[in-house]
Tab-separated table of C-alpha atoms in Angstrom:
chain	number	residue	atom	x	y	z
A	1	UNK	CA	5.225	-34.618	32.586
A	2	UNK	CA	8.416	-36.441	32.525
A	3	UNK	CA	11.509	-35.450	34.379
A	4	UNK	CA	12.859	-31.914	33.855
A	5	UNK	CA	16.061	-31.596	31.666
A	6	UNK	CA	18.506	-31.146	34.622
A	7	UNK	CA	22.064	-29.977	34.596
A	8	UNK	CA	23.266	-29.019	31.137
A	9	UNK	CA	26.995	-29.492	31.790
A	10	UNK	CA	28.562	-31.213	28.931
A	11	UNK	CA	30.374	-34.456	30.071
A	12	UNK	CA	30.759	-36.639	26.929
A	13	UNK	CA	31.476	-36.035	23.289
A	14	UNK	CA	30.655	-38.468	20.477
A	15	UNK	CA	32.536	-39.027	17.266
A	16	UNK	CA	30.618	-36.295	15.430
A	17	UNK	CA	31.694	-33.769	17.970
A	18	UNK	CA	28.338	-33.614	19.617
A	19	UNK	CA	28.128	-33.093	23.400
A	20	UNK	CA	25.945	-34.846	25.918
A	21	UNK	CA	25.017	-34.228	29.598
A	22	UNK	CA	25.073	-36.806	32.448
A	23	UNK	CA	21.663	-38.154	31.379
A	24	UNK	CA	22.812	-38.678	27.800
A	25	UNK	CA	20.766	-35.720	26.271
A	26	UNK	CA	22.390	-33.416	23.827
A	27	UNK	CA	23.810	-30.192	25.320
A	28	UNK	CA	26.033	-27.359	24.541
A	29	UNK	CA	29.748	-26.668	25.156
A	30	UNK	CA	31.171	-23.295	25.552
A	31	UNK	CA	34.919	-23.162	25.095
A	32	UNK	CA	37.168	-20.923	27.354
A	33	UNK	CA	37.491	-18.478	24.475
A	34	UNK	CA	33.739	-18.206	24.434
A	35	UNK	CA	33.405	-20.168	21.129
A	36	UNK	CA	30.428	-22.490	21.069
A	37	UNK	CA	30.447	-26.018	19.790
A	38	UNK	CA	29.422	-26.667	16.218
A	39	UNK	CA	25.954	-27.949	16.886
A	40	UNK	CA	25.030	-24.959	19.173
A	41	UNK	CA	26.021	-22.738	16.314
A	42	UNK	CA	24.160	-24.823	13.831
A	43	UNK	CA	21.186	-24.733	16.125
A	44	UNK	CA	21.191	-20.905	16.081
A	45	UNK	CA	21.208	-21.000	12.240
A	46	UNK	CA	18.513	-23.646	11.935
A	47	UNK	CA	16.296	-21.974	14.684
A	48	UNK	CA	16.441	-18.699	12.831
A	49	UNK	CA	15.716	-20.469	9.522
A	50	UNK	CA	12.647	-22.508	10.743
A	51	UNK	CA	11.415	-21.431	14.214
A	52	UNK	CA	11.897	-17.798	14.886
A	53	UNK	CA	8.887	-16.730	12.647
A	54	UNK	CA	6.544	-17.969	15.377
A	55	UNK	CA	8.677	-18.199	18.471
A	56	UNK	CA	10.584	-14.990	18.030
A	57	UNK	CA	14.307	-14.129	17.650
A	58	UNK	CA	16.679	-16.006	19.980
A	59	UNK	CA	13.913	-18.183	21.597
A	60	UNK	CA	12.485	-15.151	23.217
A	61	UNK	CA	8.776	-15.770	22.161
A	62	UNK	CA	6.357	-13.651	20.503
A	63	UNK	CA	2.685	-12.659	20.697
A	64	UNK	CA	1.948	-15.735	18.491
A	65	UNK	CA	4.080	-18.499	20.218
A	66	UNK	CA	5.897	-19.055	23.582
A	67	UNK	CA	9.475	-18.330	24.513
A	68	UNK	CA	11.248	-21.690	23.725
A	69	UNK	CA	14.256	-20.558	25.797
A	70	UNK	CA	11.832	-20.859	28.804
A	71	UNK	CA	10.082	-24.013	27.498
A	72	UNK	CA	13.213	-26.033	27.447
A	73	UNK	CA	13.682	-25.328	31.210
A	74	UNK	CA	10.775	-27.755	31.884
A	75	UNK	CA	10.508	-29.781	28.708
A	76	UNK	CA	13.125	-32.627	28.673
A	77	UNK	CA	14.741	-33.794	25.466
A	78	UNK	CA	12.158	-36.518	24.780
A	79	UNK	CA	9.270	-34.157	25.264
A	80	UNK	CA	10.836	-31.487	23.006
A	81	UNK	CA	11.396	-34.084	20.239
A	82	UNK	CA	7.781	-35.315	20.646
A	83	UNK	CA	6.299	-31.815	20.286
A	84	UNK	CA	8.492	-30.919	17.196
A	85	UNK	CA	7.847	-34.243	15.568
A	86	UNK	CA	4.131	-34.650	16.223
A	87	UNK	CA	3.000	-30.988	16.860
A	88	UNK	CA	0.764	-29.688	19.692
A	89	UNK	CA	-2.501	-27.994	20.120
A	90	UNK	CA	-3.296	-25.941	23.190
A	91	UNK	CA	-6.884	-24.695	23.429
A	92	UNK	CA	-8.104	-22.416	26.191
A	93	UNK	CA	-11.286	-20.245	26.474
A	94	UNK	CA	-9.309	-17.196	25.395
A	95	UNK	CA	-7.035	-18.565	22.682
A	96	UNK	CA	-5.954	-21.499	20.443
A	97	UNK	CA	-2.313	-22.244	19.788
A	98	UNK	CA	-1.253	-24.757	17.286
A	99	UNK	CA	2.339	-26.019	16.754
A	100	UNK	CA	2.513	-27.865	13.467
A	101	UNK	CA	4.221	-31.220	13.177
A	102	UNK	CA	7.658	-31.050	11.659
A	103	UNK	CA	8.348	-34.758	11.453
A	104	UNK	CA	8.530	-34.792	7.607
A	105	UNK	CA	10.618	-31.454	7.400
A	106	UNK	CA	14.321	-32.472	6.868
A	107	UNK	CA	15.400	-28.788	7.502
A	108	UNK	CA	14.167	-29.355	11.082
A	109	UNK	CA	14.588	-33.133	11.688
A	110	UNK	CA	18.124	-33.364	10.392
A	111	UNK	CA	19.091	-30.511	12.861
A	112	UNK	CA	16.705	-31.308	15.786
A	113	UNK	CA	19.479	-31.923	18.288
A	114	UNK	CA	21.225	-28.671	17.070
A	115	UNK	CA	18.078	-26.656	17.640
A	116	UNK	CA	17.566	-28.197	21.077
A	117	UNK	CA	21.068	-27.554	22.267
A	118	UNK	CA	20.913	-23.912	21.088
A	119	UNK	CA	17.681	-23.360	23.029
A	120	UNK	CA	19.135	-25.137	26.010
A	121	UNK	CA	22.149	-22.759	25.866
A	122	UNK	CA	19.823	-19.731	25.599
A	123	UNK	CA	17.707	-21.147	28.492
A	124	UNK	CA	20.683	-20.818	30.839
A	125	UNK	CA	21.992	-17.553	29.202
A	126	UNK	CA	25.151	-19.468	28.274
A	127	UNK	CA	24.618	-18.025	24.807
A	128	UNK	CA	23.535	-14.372	24.518
A	129	UNK	CA	21.066	-13.032	22.055
A	130	UNK	CA	22.309	-12.778	18.351
A	131	UNK	CA	24.767	-14.957	16.397
A	132	UNK	CA	27.404	-16.592	18.444
A	133	UNK	CA	30.676	-14.767	18.024
A	134	UNK	CA	32.706	-17.918	17.186
A	135	UNK	CA	32.345	-21.633	16.947
A	136	UNK	CA	34.319	-24.852	16.891
A	137	UNK	CA	34.694	-26.196	13.325
A	138	UNK	CA	32.396	-28.913	12.017
A	139	UNK	CA	33.962	-32.339	12.101
A	140	UNK	CA	34.337	-34.396	8.895
A	141	UNK	CA	32.107	-37.091	10.597
A	142	UNK	CA	29.357	-34.454	11.258
A	143	UNK	CA	29.594	-33.262	7.656
A	144	UNK	CA	28.971	-36.803	6.420
A	145	UNK	CA	26.108	-37.406	8.878
A	146	UNK	CA	24.417	-34.161	7.772
A	147	UNK	CA	24.821	-35.025	4.048
A	148	UNK	CA	23.400	-38.646	4.768
A	149	UNK	CA	20.405	-37.175	6.561
A	150	UNK	CA	19.536	-34.625	3.966
A	151	UNK	CA	20.077	-37.076	1.070
A	152	UNK	CA	18.036	-39.863	2.467
A	153	UNK	CA	14.784	-40.374	0.568
A	154	UNK	CA	11.781	-39.073	2.495
């Protein structure tokens, strides 16, 4: 296991509007009016589009797969990316859990940071269950980056 994720406090923002912690890992930012940054909101949407079927609503887990809001408390960003891209298989004497690889799925890969920051916000209860009430607007640079990712030949 690598080093744990650490303090999620947002300390730096890039040109897309994405926030990073002191280690340089993607993180969330909650405004004083309780609006979340665009990427946390996008992560909520993408998580519920691609991940909640197995991992349950709001990262809470299910009988089929673990609560990701808890997993990101010990998995750092690089480990999270590795599991999502390459998949994982956990086999014990009582059960077999398989996380498929999503490395070829643009609906996951183009939004991987978003999903991570959403789960990170859920892991600290900075974001409550359900759709965030409000969000910061998506920047023009983020719109262009998303478009470029989705349209890139696979």
